[in-house]
Amino acid sequence: MAFNMFRLRIALVAVALLGSAGCQSSPKIQQTVLPAPVGTNVAAVHHNDEGLLAYQQGQWESARQHFEAAITASPELAEAHYNLGMVLYRLGALSEGAAHFIKAANLAPGDKIIWNSPPLAGVSVPEKESKMPGHGGGGHSH
């Protein structure tokens, strides 16, 4: 009986995942895309801004190309990773999008918009610096 319940749970999870990934329509996601912060590399800002415009116009492939170019210009730009994740979700590339959401979250701890991205919704937002001994702003050097 326990084995059958386990198989039932696995089947339900598989159906839920396939249902969301296999639909012709885009997954239900928030509409927010993010501008680059002040002080960001000029080329990255340009491509991120062009990506925002394309995203707002529903031009997903164009937006994708611009956000990818923004990441090439500034690989540590959390907002561009987040924005690329949004576009990839729109295009149905959920696992690739999730990887960019996670990269964005790692680059921007404490950013509530980024931490509310589809794969991270419901995960508690960490502090900007860890309060655990030996983690975060400590003076450890090599």
N, CA, C and O atoms as a GROMACS GRO file, in nm:
protein
  568
    1MET      N    1   0.082  -0.120   0.000
    1MET     CA    2   0.000   0.000   0.000
    1MET      C    3   0.086   0.126   0.000
    1MET      O    4   0.059   0.221  -0.074
    2ALA      N    5   0.193   0.127   0.085
    2ALA     CA    6   0.281   0.244   0.091
    2ALA      C    7   0.350   0.267  -0.043
    2ALA      O    8   0.368   0.381  -0.085
    3PHE      N    9   0.389   0.158  -0.110
    3PHE     CA   10   0.455   0.170  -0.240
    3PHE      C   11   0.360   0.233  -0.341
    3PHE      O   12   0.402   0.318  -0.420
    4ASN      N   13   0.232   0.192  -0.340
    4ASN     CA   14   0.134   0.249  -0.432
    4ASN      C   15   0.111   0.397  -0.404
    4ASN      O   16   0.094   0.475  -0.498
    5MET      N   17   0.110   0.437  -0.277
    5MET     CA   18   0.093   0.580  -0.244
    5MET      C   19   0.213   0.659  -0.294
    5MET      O   20   0.198   0.770  -0.345
    6PHE      N   21   0.333   0.601  -0.279
    6PHE     CA   22   0.454   0.668  -0.328
    6PHE      C   23   0.446   0.686  -0.479
    6PHE      O   24   0.476   0.794  -0.530
    7ARG      N   25   0.405   0.580  -0.550
    7ARG     CA   26   0.393   0.589  -0.696
    7ARG      C   27   0.287   0.691  -0.735
    7ARG      O   28   0.304   0.764  -0.833
    8LEU      N   29   0.178   0.698  -0.659
    8LEU     CA   30   0.073   0.794  -0.686
    8LEU      C   31   0.127   0.936  -0.670
    8LEU      O   32   0.101   1.022  -0.755
    9ARG      N   33   0.201   0.961  -0.562
    9ARG     CA   34   0.259   1.095  -0.541
    9ARG      C   35   0.354   1.132  -0.654
    9ARG      O   36   0.351   1.244  -0.704
   10ILE      N   37   0.439   1.038  -0.694
   10ILE     CA   38   0.533   1.063  -0.804
   10ILE      C   39   0.455   1.095  -0.932
   10ILE      O   40   0.491   1.187  -1.006
   11ALA      N   41   0.351   1.019  -0.959
   11ALA     CA   42   0.270   1.042  -1.078
   11ALA      C   43   0.204   1.179  -1.074
   11ALA      O   44   0.200   1.249  -1.176
   12LEU      N   45   0.153   1.219  -0.959
   12LEU     CA   46   0.089   1.350  -0.947
   12LEU      C   47   0.189   1.463  -0.969
   12LEU      O   48   0.158   1.561  -1.037
   13VAL      N   49   0.308   1.449  -0.914
   13VAL     CA   50   0.412   1.551  -0.934
   13VAL      C   51   0.449   1.557  -1.082
   13VAL      O   52   0.463   1.665  -1.138
   14ALA      N   53   0.466   1.441  -1.145
   14ALA     CA   54   0.501   1.437  -1.287
   14ALA      C   55   0.393   1.503  -1.372
   14ALA      O   56   0.424   1.579  -1.464
   15VAL      N   57   0.267   1.474  -1.343
   15VAL     CA   58   0.157   1.534  -1.418
   15VAL      C   59   0.157   1.686  -1.399
   15VAL      O   60   0.138   1.760  -1.496
   16ALA      N   61   0.179   1.731  -1.277
   16ALA     CA   62   0.182   1.876  -1.251
   16ALA      C   63   0.295   1.942  -1.328
   16ALA      O   64   0.276   2.047  -1.389
   17LEU      N   65   0.413   1.881  -1.325
   17LEU     CA   66   0.527   1.938  -1.396
   17LEU      C   67   0.506   1.935  -1.546
   17LEU      O   68   0.532   2.034  -1.615
   18LEU      N   69   0.460   1.823  -1.599
   18LEU     CA   70   0.436   1.814  -1.742
   18LEU      C   71   0.324   1.906  -1.786
   18LEU      O   72   0.328   1.963  -1.894
   19GLY      N   73   0.224   1.920  -1.702
   19GLY     CA   74   0.113   2.008  -1.735
   19GLY      C   75   0.157   2.152  -1.749
   19GLY      O   76   0.113   2.222  -1.840
   20SER      N   77   0.246   2.196  -1.660
   20SER     CA   78   0.292   2.334  -1.669
   20SER      C   79   0.394   2.352  -1.780
   20SER      O   80   0.398   2.457  -1.844
   21ALA      N   81   0.479   2.251  -1.803
   21ALA     CA   82   0.583   2.263  -1.905
   21ALA      C   83   0.529   2.235  -2.044
   21ALA      O   84   0.581   2.288  -2.142
   22GLY      N   85   0.424   2.153  -2.055
   22GLY     CA   86   0.377   2.111  -2.185
   22GLY      C   87   0.266   2.197  -2.242
   22GLY      O   88   0.226   2.176  -2.356
   23CYS      N   89   0.217   2.292  -2.169
   23CYS     CA   90   0.109   2.377  -2.217
   23CYS      C   91   0.158   2.468  -2.328
   23CYS      O   92   0.275   2.507  -2.331
   24GLN      N   93   0.068   2.501  -2.418
   24GLN     CA   94   0.102   2.597  -2.521
   24GLN      C   95   0.114   2.738  -2.463
   24GLN      O   96   0.191   2.819  -2.513
   25SER      N   97   0.037   2.765  -2.359
   25SER     CA   98   0.043   2.897  -2.298
   25SER      C   99   0.162   2.907  -2.205
   25SER      O  100   0.213   2.806  -2.157
   26SER      N  101   0.206   3.027  -2.180
   26SER     CA  102   0.319   3.050  -2.091
   26SER      C  103   0.279   3.022  -1.948
   26SER      O  104   0.161   3.036  -1.913
   27PRO      N  105   0.375   2.982  -1.863
   27PRO     CA  106   0.343   2.964  -1.722
   27PRO      C  107   0.297   3.096  -1.662
   27PRO      O  108   0.337   3.203  -1.708
   28LYS      N  109   0.213   3.089  -1.560
   28LYS     CA  110   0.167   3.210  -1.494
   28LYS      C  111   0.281   3.266  -1.410
   28LYS      O  112   0.323   3.205  -1.312
   29ILE      N  113   0.331   3.382  -1.450
   29ILE     CA  114   0.443   3.444  -1.380
   29ILE      C  115   0.416   3.592  -1.363
   29ILE      O  116   0.330   3.649  -1.430
   30GLN      N  117   0.489   3.651  -1.273
   30GLN     CA  118   0.473   3.794  -1.250
   30GLN      C  119   0.524   3.872  -1.371
   30GLN      O  120   0.596   3.818  -1.455
   31GLN      N  121   0.487   3.997  -1.380
   31GLN     CA  122   0.520   4.079  -1.496
   31GLN      C  123   0.647   4.163  -1.478
   31GLN      O  124   0.694   4.222  -1.575
   32THR      N  125   0.701   4.168  -1.359
   32THR     CA  126   0.811   4.259  -1.330
   32THR      C  127   0.941   4.218  -1.398
   32THR      O  128   0.982   4.102  -1.389
   33VAL      N  129   1.005   4.312  -1.466
   33VAL     CA  130   1.143   4.297  -1.510
   33VAL      C  131   1.218   4.416  -1.451
   33VAL      O  132   1.159   4.519  -1.420
   34LEU      N  133   1.348   4.401  -1.436
   34LEU     CA  134   1.424   4.497  -1.356
   34LEU      C  135   1.526   4.577  -1.435
   34LEU      O  136   1.596   4.522  -1.520
   35PRO      N  137   1.534   4.708  -1.409
   35PRO     CA  138   1.639   4.790  -1.470
   35PRO      C  139   1.773   4.762  -1.402
   35PRO      O  140   1.779   4.713  -1.290
   36ALA      N  141   1.880   4.794  -1.473
   36ALA     CA  142   2.014   4.781  -1.415
   36ALA      C  143   2.035   4.893  -1.314
   36ALA      O  144   1.988   5.005  -1.335
   37PRO      N  145   2.105   4.865  -1.206
   37PRO     CA  146   2.131   4.970  -1.107
   37PRO      C  147   2.230   5.074  -1.157
   37PRO      O  148   2.308   5.049  -1.250
   38VAL      N  149   2.227   5.190  -1.096
   38VAL     CA  150   2.321   5.298  -1.129
   38VAL      C  151   2.463   5.248  -1.108
   38VAL      O  152   2.491   5.177  -1.011
   39GLY      N  153   2.552   5.283  -1.200
   39GLY     CA  154   2.692   5.244  -1.188
   39GLY      C  155   2.725   5.116  -1.263
   39GLY      O  156   2.840   5.071  -1.260
   40THR      N  157   2.627   5.058  -1.330
   40THR     CA  158   2.650   4.935  -1.407
   40THR      C  159   2.719   4.969  -1.539
   40THR      O  160   2.700   5.078  -1.593
   41ASN      N  161   2.798   4.877  -1.589
   41ASN     CA  162   2.865   4.886  -1.718
   41ASN      C  163   2.768   4.942  -1.824
   41ASN      O  164   2.654   4.896  -1.833
   42VAL      N  165   2.813   5.040  -1.902
   42VAL     CA  166   2.726   5.109  -1.998
   42VAL      C  167   2.667   5.012  -2.101
   42VAL      O  168   2.549   5.021  -2.134
   43ALA      N  169   2.748   4.920  -2.152
   43ALA     CA  170   2.698   4.824  -2.252
   43ALA      C  171   2.592   4.734  -2.190
   43ALA      O  172   2.492   4.702  -2.254
   44ALA      N  173   2.613   4.693  -2.065
   44ALA     CA  174   2.515   4.608  -1.997
   44ALA      C  175   2.384   4.684  -1.977
   44ALA      O  176   2.276   4.628  -1.996
   45VAL      N  177   2.393   4.811  -1.938
   45VAL     CA  178   2.273   4.894  -1.919
   45VAL      C  179   2.198   4.905  -2.051
   45VAL      O  180   2.075   4.890  -2.055
   46HIS      N  181   2.270   4.933  -2.159
   46HIS     CA  182   2.207   4.948  -2.291
   46HIS      C  183   2.130   4.821  -2.328
   46HIS      O  184   2.013   4.828  -2.365
   47HIS      N  185   2.197   4.706  -2.319
   47HIS     CA  186   2.130   4.581  -2.357
   47HIS      C  187   2.016   4.546  -2.262
   47HIS      O  188   1.913   4.495  -2.305
   48ASN      N  189   2.035   4.571  -2.134
   48ASN     CA  190   1.927   4.544  -2.039
   48ASN      C  191   1.806   4.632  -2.070
   48ASN      O  192   1.692   4.584  -2.069
   49ASP      N  193   1.830   4.762  -2.097
   49ASP     CA  194   1.720   4.853  -2.131
   49ASP      C  195   1.648   4.809  -2.259
   49ASP      O  196   1.525   4.812  -2.266
   50GLU      N  197   1.726   4.770  -2.361
   50GLU     CA  198   1.665   4.721  -2.485
   50GLU      C  199   1.584   4.594  -2.459
   50GLU      O  200   1.477   4.574  -2.517
   51GLY      N  201   1.636   4.509  -2.372
   51GLY     CA  202   1.564   4.388  -2.334
   51GLY      C  203   1.434   4.419  -2.263
   51GLY      O  204   1.332   4.354  -2.287
   52LEU      N  205   1.436   4.520  -2.174
   52LEU     CA  206   1.314   4.561  -2.104
   52LEU      C  207   1.208   4.607  -2.203
   52LEU      O  208   1.091   4.570  -2.191
   53LEU      N  209   1.250   4.687  -2.301
   53LEU     CA  210   1.157   4.737  -2.402
   53LEU      C  211   1.099   4.621  -2.483
   53LEU      O  212   0.978   4.614  -2.504
   54ALA      N  213   1.184   4.531  -2.528
   54ALA     CA  214   1.137   4.415  -2.605
   54ALA      C  215   1.043   4.329  -2.521
   54ALA      O  216   0.941   4.281  -2.571
   55TYR      N  217   1.076   4.310  -2.394
   55TYR     CA  218   0.992   4.230  -2.304
   55TYR      C  219   0.854   4.294  -2.292
   55TYR      O  220   0.752   4.224  -2.301
   56GLN      N  221   0.850   4.425  -2.271
   56GLN     CA  222   0.722   4.495  -2.255
   56GLN      C  223   0.637   4.486  -2.382
   56GLN      O  224   0.515   4.496  -2.375
   57GLN      N  225   0.702   4.469  -2.497
   57GLN     CA  226   0.631   4.458  -2.624
   57GLN      C  227   0.601   4.313  -2.662
   57GLN      O  228   0.546   4.286  -2.769
   58GLY      N  229   0.638   4.220  -2.574
   58GLY     CA  230   0.612   4.079  -2.601
   58GLY      C  231   0.704   4.018  -2.704
   58GLY      O  232   0.674   3.912  -2.759
   59GLN      N  233   0.816   4.082  -2.730
   59GLN     CA  234   0.915   4.031  -2.826
   59GLN      C  235   1.018   3.948  -2.750
   59GLN      O  236   1.129   3.993  -2.721
   60TRP      N  237   0.978   3.823  -2.718
   60TRP     CA  238   1.055   3.740  -2.626
   60TRP      C  239   1.195   3.706  -2.678
   60TRP      O  240   1.291   3.713  -2.601
   61GLU      N  241   1.209   3.670  -2.804
   61GLU     CA  242   1.342   3.634  -2.857
   61GLU      C  243   1.436   3.754  -2.858
   61GLU      O  244   1.554   3.742  -2.824
   62SER      N  245   1.384   3.870  -2.895
   62SER     CA  246   1.466   3.991  -2.892
   62SER      C  247   1.507   4.024  -2.749
   62SER      O  248   1.623   4.057  -2.724
   63ALA      N  249   1.414   4.014  -2.657
   63ALA     CA  250   1.444   4.039  -2.516
   63ALA      C  251   1.550   3.941  -2.467
   63ALA      O  252   1.644   3.979  -2.397
   64ARG      N  253   1.536   3.816  -2.505
   64ARG     CA  254   1.633   3.714  -2.465
   64ARG      C  255   1.773   3.751  -2.513
   64ARG      O  256   1.869   3.745  -2.436
   65GLN      N  257   1.784   3.789  -2.638
   65GLN     CA  258   1.915   3.824  -2.695
   65GLN      C  259   1.977   3.943  -2.621
   65GLN      O  260   2.097   3.944  -2.594
   66HIS      N  261   1.895   4.042  -2.590
   66HIS     CA  262   1.948   4.160  -2.520
   66HIS      C  263   1.990   4.127  -2.377
   66HIS      O  264   2.094   4.173  -2.331
   67PHE      N  265   1.910   4.049  -2.306
   67PHE     CA  266   1.949   4.012  -2.169
   67PHE      C  267   2.074   3.925  -2.169
   67PHE      O  268   2.158   3.937  -2.079
   68GLU      N  269   2.087   3.837  -2.268
   68GLU     CA  270   2.209   3.757  -2.279
   68GLU      C  271   2.330   3.847  -2.306
   68GLU      O  272   2.438   3.825  -2.250
   69ALA      N  273   2.312   3.949  -2.391
   69ALA     CA  274   2.421   4.043  -2.419
   69ALA      C  275   2.456   4.125  -2.294
   69ALA      O  276   2.573   4.154  -2.270
   70ALA      N  277   2.356   4.161  -2.216
   70ALA     CA  278   2.381   4.234  -2.091
   70ALA      C  279   2.463   4.148  -1.996
   70ALA      O  280   2.554   4.198  -1.929
   71ILE      N  281   2.433   4.019  -1.989
   71ILE     CA  282   2.508   3.927  -1.903
   71ILE      C  283   2.651   3.910  -1.955
   71ILE      O  284   2.744   3.902  -1.875
   72THR      N  285   2.668   3.906  -2.086
   72THR     CA  286   2.802   3.897  -2.143
   72THR      C  287   2.884   4.020  -2.105
   72THR      O  288   3.001   4.010  -2.070
   73ALA      N  289   2.821   4.137  -2.111
   73ALA     CA  290   2.890   4.263  -2.076
   73ALA      C  291   2.916   4.274  -1.927
   73ALA      O  292   3.016   4.333  -1.886
   74SER      N  293   2.827   4.220  -1.845
   74SER     CA  294   2.840   4.229  -1.700
   74SER      C  295   2.785   4.101  -1.636
   74SER      O  296   2.669   4.098  -1.595
   75PRO      N  297   2.867   3.994  -1.628
   75PRO     CA  298   2.820   3.864  -1.580
   75PRO      C  299   2.763   3.866  -1.438
   75PRO      O  300   2.688   3.776  -1.401
   76GLU      N  301   2.799   3.965  -1.359
   76GLU     CA  302   2.752   3.972  -1.220
   76GLU      C  303   2.626   4.058  -1.206
   76GLU      O  304   2.585   4.089  -1.094
   77LEU      N  305   2.564   4.096  -1.317
   77LEU     CA  306   2.443   4.179  -1.314
   77LEU      C  307   2.321   4.092  -1.282
   77LEU      O  308   2.263   4.030  -1.370
   78ALA      N  309   2.284   4.090  -1.155
   78ALA     CA  310   2.174   4.005  -1.108
   78ALA      C  311   2.045   4.035  -1.183
   78ALA      O  312   1.970   3.943  -1.216
   79GLU      N  313   2.019   4.162  -1.208
   79GLU     CA  314   1.894   4.201  -1.274
   79GLU      C  315   1.884   4.140  -1.414
   79GLU      O  316   1.775   4.098  -1.455
   80ALA      N  317   1.995   4.134  -1.488
   80ALA     CA  318   1.992   4.075  -1.622
   80ALA      C  319   1.966   3.924  -1.614
   80ALA      O  320   1.894   3.870  -1.697
   81HIS      N  321   2.025   3.857  -1.515
   81HIS     CA  322   1.998   3.714  -1.498
   81HIS      C  323   1.850   3.692  -1.465
   81HIS      O  324   1.785   3.603  -1.519
   82TYR      N  325   1.797   3.774  -1.376
   82TYR     CA  326   1.655   3.766  -1.340
   82TYR      C  327   1.567   3.789  -1.463
   82TYR      O  328   1.474   3.713  -1.490
   83ASN      N  329   1.599   3.895  -1.538
   83ASN     CA  330   1.519   3.928  -1.657
   83ASN      C  331   1.526   3.816  -1.760
   83ASN      O  332   1.425   3.782  -1.822
   84LEU      N  333   1.645   3.758  -1.779
   84LEU     CA  334   1.658   3.647  -1.872
   84LEU      C  335   1.575   3.528  -1.823
   84LEU      O  336   1.512   3.459  -1.903
   85GLY      N  337   1.574   3.505  -1.693
   85GLY     CA  338   1.489   3.400  -1.638
   85GLY      C  339   1.342   3.424  -1.670
   85GLY      O  340   1.270   3.330  -1.704
   86MET      N  341   1.298   3.549  -1.659
   86MET     CA  342   1.159   3.583  -1.691
   86MET      C  343   1.127   3.549  -1.837
   86MET      O  344   1.023   3.491  -1.866
   87VAL      N  345   1.217   3.588  -1.928
   87VAL     CA  346   1.195   3.561  -2.070
   87VAL      C  347   1.196   3.411  -2.098
   87VAL      O  348   1.110   3.360  -2.171
   88LEU      N  349   1.291   3.341  -2.039
   88LEU     CA  350   1.298   3.196  -2.061
   88LEU      C  351   1.172   3.127  -2.011
   88LEU      O  352   1.126   3.031  -2.073
   89TYR      N  353   1.117   3.173  -1.901
   89TYR     CA  354   0.990   3.117  -1.854
   89TYR      C  355   0.880   3.145  -1.955
   89TYR      O  356   0.796   3.058  -1.982
   90ARG      N  357   0.879   3.264  -2.010
   90ARG     CA  358   0.779   3.298  -2.112
   90ARG      C  359   0.792   3.207  -2.233
   90ARG      O  360   0.692   3.170  -2.295
   91LEU      N  361   0.916   3.170  -2.266
   91LEU     CA  362   0.942   3.085  -2.382
   91LEU      C  363   0.924   2.936  -2.350
   91LEU      O  364   0.936   2.852  -2.439
   92GLY      N  365   0.896   2.905  -2.224
   92GLY     CA  366   0.876   2.766  -2.185
   92GLY      C  367   1.002   2.691  -2.148
   92GLY      O  368   0.998   2.570  -2.125
   93ALA      N  369   1.116   2.760  -2.144
   93ALA     CA  370   1.244   2.698  -2.106
   93ALA      C  371   1.260   2.710  -1.954
   93ALA      O  372   1.343   2.786  -1.904
   94LEU      N  373   1.180   2.632  -1.882
   94LEU     CA  374   1.169   2.648  -1.737
   94LEU      C  375   1.298   2.615  -1.663
   94LEU      O  376   1.337   2.690  -1.573
   95SER      N  377   1.365   2.507  -1.697
   95SER     CA  378   1.486   2.472  -1.622
   95SER      C  379   1.599   2.571  -1.650
   95SER      O  380   1.674   2.606  -1.559
   96GLU      N  381   1.611   2.616  -1.774
   96GLU     CA  382   1.713   2.716  -1.807
   96GLU      C  383   1.680   2.848  -1.736
   96GLU      O  384   1.769   2.915  -1.684
   97GLY      N  385   1.553   2.884  -1.735
   97GLY     CA  386   1.511   3.005  -1.665
   97GLY      C  387   1.538   2.996  -1.516
   97GLY      O  388   1.585   3.092  -1.456
   98ALA      N  389   1.508   2.881  -1.457
   98ALA     CA  390   1.531   2.861  -1.314
   98ALA      C  391   1.678   2.880  -1.279
   98ALA      O  392   1.710   2.937  -1.174
   99ALA      N  393   1.767   2.834  -1.366
   99ALA     CA  394   1.911   2.850  -1.340
   99ALA      C  395   1.949   2.998  -1.333
   99ALA      O  396   2.032   3.037  -1.252
  100HIS      N  397   1.888   3.080  -1.418
  100HIS     CA  398   1.918   3.224  -1.415
  100HIS      C  399   1.854   3.292  -1.294
  100HIS      O  400   1.912   3.384  -1.237
  101PHE      N  401   1.735   3.248  -1.254
  101PHE     CA  402   1.675   3.302  -1.131
  101PHE      C  403   1.764   3.272  -1.010
  101PHE      O  404   1.784   3.357  -0.925
  102ILE      N  405   1.815   3.150  -1.004
  102ILE     CA  406   1.901   3.111  -0.892
  102ILE      C  407   2.031   3.190  -0.895
  102ILE      O  408   2.080   3.233  -0.790
  103LYS      N  409   2.089   3.209  -1.014
  103LYS     CA  410   2.212   3.290  -1.026
  103LYS      C  411   2.183   3.432  -0.978
  103LYS      O  412   2.264   3.490  -0.905
  104ALA      N  413   2.070   3.488  -1.020
  104ALA     CA  414   2.033   3.624  -0.977
  104ALA      C  415   2.019   3.631  -0.826
  104ALA      O  416   2.067   3.726  -0.763
  105ALA      N  417   1.955   3.532  -0.767
  105ALA     CA  418   1.936   3.530  -0.621
  105ALA      C  419   2.070   3.521  -0.549
  105ALA      O  420   2.089   3.585  -0.445
  106ASN      N  421   2.163   3.443  -0.603
  106ASN     CA  422   2.295   3.433  -0.542
  106ASN      C  423   2.373   3.564  -0.554
  106ASN      O  424   2.452   3.598  -0.465
  107LEU      N  425   2.350   3.638  -0.662
  107LEU     CA  426   2.418   3.766  -0.681
  107LEU      C  427   2.354   3.879  -0.602
  107LEU      O  428   2.418   3.980  -0.575
  108ALA      N  429   2.227   3.863  -0.566
  108ALA     CA  430   2.153   3.970  -0.499
  108ALA      C  431   2.079   3.918  -0.376
  108ALA      O  432   1.956   3.921  -0.373
  109PRO      N  433   2.152   3.871  -0.275
  109PRO     CA  434   2.083   3.826  -0.154
  109PRO      C  435   2.007   3.942  -0.091
  109PRO      O  436   2.059   4.053  -0.081
  110GLY      N  437   1.886   3.916  -0.049
  110GLY     CA  438   1.806   4.020   0.014
  110GLY      C  439   1.715   4.094  -0.082
  110GLY      O  440   1.628   4.170  -0.038
  111ASP      N  441   1.731   4.076  -0.214
  111ASP     CA  442   1.645   4.144  -0.311
  111ASP      C  443   1.513   4.068  -0.318
  111ASP      O  444   1.506   3.958  -0.372
  112LYS      N  445   1.408   4.128  -0.263
  112LYS     CA  446   1.280   4.058  -0.250
  112LYS      C  447   1.213   4.031  -0.384
  112LYS      O  448   1.142   3.932  -0.398
  113ILE      N  449   1.233   4.116  -0.483
  113ILE     CA  450   1.174   4.090  -0.614
  113ILE      C  451   1.240   3.967  -0.676
  113ILE      O  452   1.172   3.877  -0.725
  114ILE      N  453   1.372   3.964  -0.674
  114ILE     CA  454   1.444   3.850  -0.730
  114ILE      C  455   1.410   3.723  -0.654
  114ILE      O  456   1.388   3.618  -0.714
  115TRP      N  457   1.405   3.732  -0.523
  115TRP     CA  458   1.376   3.613  -0.441
  115TRP      C  459   1.230   3.571  -0.451
  115TRP      O  460   1.194   3.466  -0.398
  116ASN      N  461   1.145   3.649  -0.516
  116ASN     CA  462   1.007   3.610  -0.540
  116ASN      C  463   0.988   3.555  -0.681
  116ASN      O  464   0.875   3.539  -0.727
  117SER      N  465   1.099   3.525  -0.750
  117SER     CA  466   1.090   3.468  -0.885
  117SER      C  467   1.024   3.330  -0.877
  117SER      O  468   1.026   3.267  -0.771
  118PRO      N  469   0.968   3.284  -0.987
  118PRO     CA  470   0.890   3.160  -0.983
  118PRO      C  471   0.953   3.041  -0.910
  118PRO      O  472   0.885   2.980  -0.828
  119PRO      N  473   1.079   3.004  -0.935
  119PRO     CA  474   1.129   2.886  -0.864
  119PRO      C  475   1.164   2.913  -0.718
  119PRO      O  476   1.182   2.819  -0.641
  120LEU      N  477   1.172   3.040  -0.679
  120LEU     CA  478   1.212   3.073  -0.542
  120LEU      C  479   1.098   3.126  -0.457
  120LEU      O  480   1.116   3.148  -0.338
  121ALA      N  481   0.981   3.146  -0.516
  121ALA     CA  482   0.867   3.197  -0.440
  121ALA      C  483   0.841   3.106  -0.321
  121ALA      O  484   0.835   2.984  -0.335
  122GLY      N  485   0.828   3.165  -0.206
  122GLY     CA  486   0.804   3.088  -0.085
  122GLY      C  487   0.930   3.054  -0.008
  122GLY      O  488   0.923   3.008   0.105
  123VAL      N  489   1.047   3.076  -0.070
  123VAL     CA  490   1.174   3.054   0.000
  123VAL      C  491   1.203   3.181   0.078
  123VAL      O  492   1.189   3.290   0.024
  124SER      N  493   1.244   3.169   0.204
  124SER     CA  494   1.269   3.290   0.282
  124SER      C  495   1.390   3.364   0.228
  124SER      O  496   1.490   3.303   0.188
  125VAL      N  497   1.380   3.496   0.227
  125VAL     CA  498   1.486   3.582   0.174
  125VAL      C  499   1.597   3.594   0.277
  125VAL      O  500   1.571   3.634   0.391
  126PRO      N  501   1.722   3.562   0.239
  126PRO     CA  502   1.832   3.576   0.335
  126PRO      C  503   1.869   3.722   0.355
  126PRO      O  504   1.838   3.807   0.273
  127GLU      N  505   1.936   3.748   0.465
  127GLU     CA  506   1.989   3.882   0.490
  127GLU      C  507   2.098   3.910   0.387
  127GLU      O  508   2.151   3.818   0.326
  128LYS      N  509   2.132   4.038   0.369
  128LYS     CA  510   2.240   4.072   0.276
  128LYS      C  511   2.372   4.015   0.322
  128LYS      O  512   2.454   3.975   0.239
  129GLU      N  513   2.396   4.011   0.452
  129GLU     CA  514   2.516   3.948   0.506
  129GLU      C  515   2.472   3.846   0.608
  129GLU      O  516   2.381   3.869   0.687
  130SER      N  517   2.538   3.733   0.607
  130SER     CA  518   2.505   3.628   0.702
  130SER      C  519   2.546   3.669   0.842
  130SER      O  520   2.651   3.730   0.861
  131LYS      N  521   2.463   3.634   0.940
  131LYS     CA  522   2.495   3.664   1.079
  131LYS      C  523   2.561   3.545   1.146
  131LYS      O  524   2.594   3.550   1.265
  132MET      N  525   2.582   3.437   1.070
  132MET     CA  526   2.645   3.319   1.126
  132MET      C  527   2.795   3.343   1.140
  132MET      O  528   2.856   3.402   1.051
  133PRO      N  529   2.855   3.298   1.249
  133PRO     CA  530   2.999   3.314   1.264
  133PRO      C  531   3.073   3.246   1.150
  133PRO      O  532   3.040   3.134   1.111
  134GLY      N  533   3.174   3.316   1.097
  134GLY     CA  534   3.254   3.259   0.990
  134GLY      C  535   3.194   3.275   0.852
  134GLY      O  536   3.253   3.230   0.754
  135HIS      N  537   3.076   3.339   0.842
  135HIS     CA  538   3.012   3.360   0.712
  135HIS      C  539   2.984   3.508   0.695
  135HIS      O  540   2.961   3.580   0.793
  136GLY      N  541   2.985   3.554   0.573
  136GLY     CA  542   2.950   3.692   0.545
  136GLY      C  543   3.067   3.785   0.559
  136GLY      O  544   3.173   3.760   0.501
  137GLY      N  545   3.052   3.893   0.636
  137GLY     CA  546   3.149   4.001   0.640
  137GLY      C  547   3.268   3.979   0.730
  137GLY      O  548   3.337   4.076   0.761
  138GLY      N  549   3.295   3.857   0.773
  138GLY     CA  550   3.409   3.832   0.861
  138GLY      C  551   3.541   3.863   0.794
  138GLY      O  552   3.548   3.876   0.672
  139GLY      N  553   3.647   3.874   0.874
  139GLY     CA  554   3.778   3.910   0.822
  139GLY      C  555   3.863   3.791   0.785
  139GLY      O  556   3.985   3.796   0.801
  140HIS      N  557   3.806   3.686   0.736
  140HIS     CA  558   3.880   3.567   0.698
  140HIS      C  559   3.953   3.590   0.567
  140HIS      O  560   3.892   3.634   0.469
  141SER      N  561   4.081   3.562   0.564
  141SER     CA  562   4.155   3.579   0.439
  141SER      C  563   4.246   3.459   0.419
  141SER      O  564   4.274   3.384   0.513
  142HIS      N  565   4.291   3.441   0.295
  142HIS     CA  566   4.379   3.328   0.262
  142HIS      C  567   4.517   3.377   0.231
  142HIS      O  568   4.605   3.297   0.201
   0.00000   0.00000   0.00000
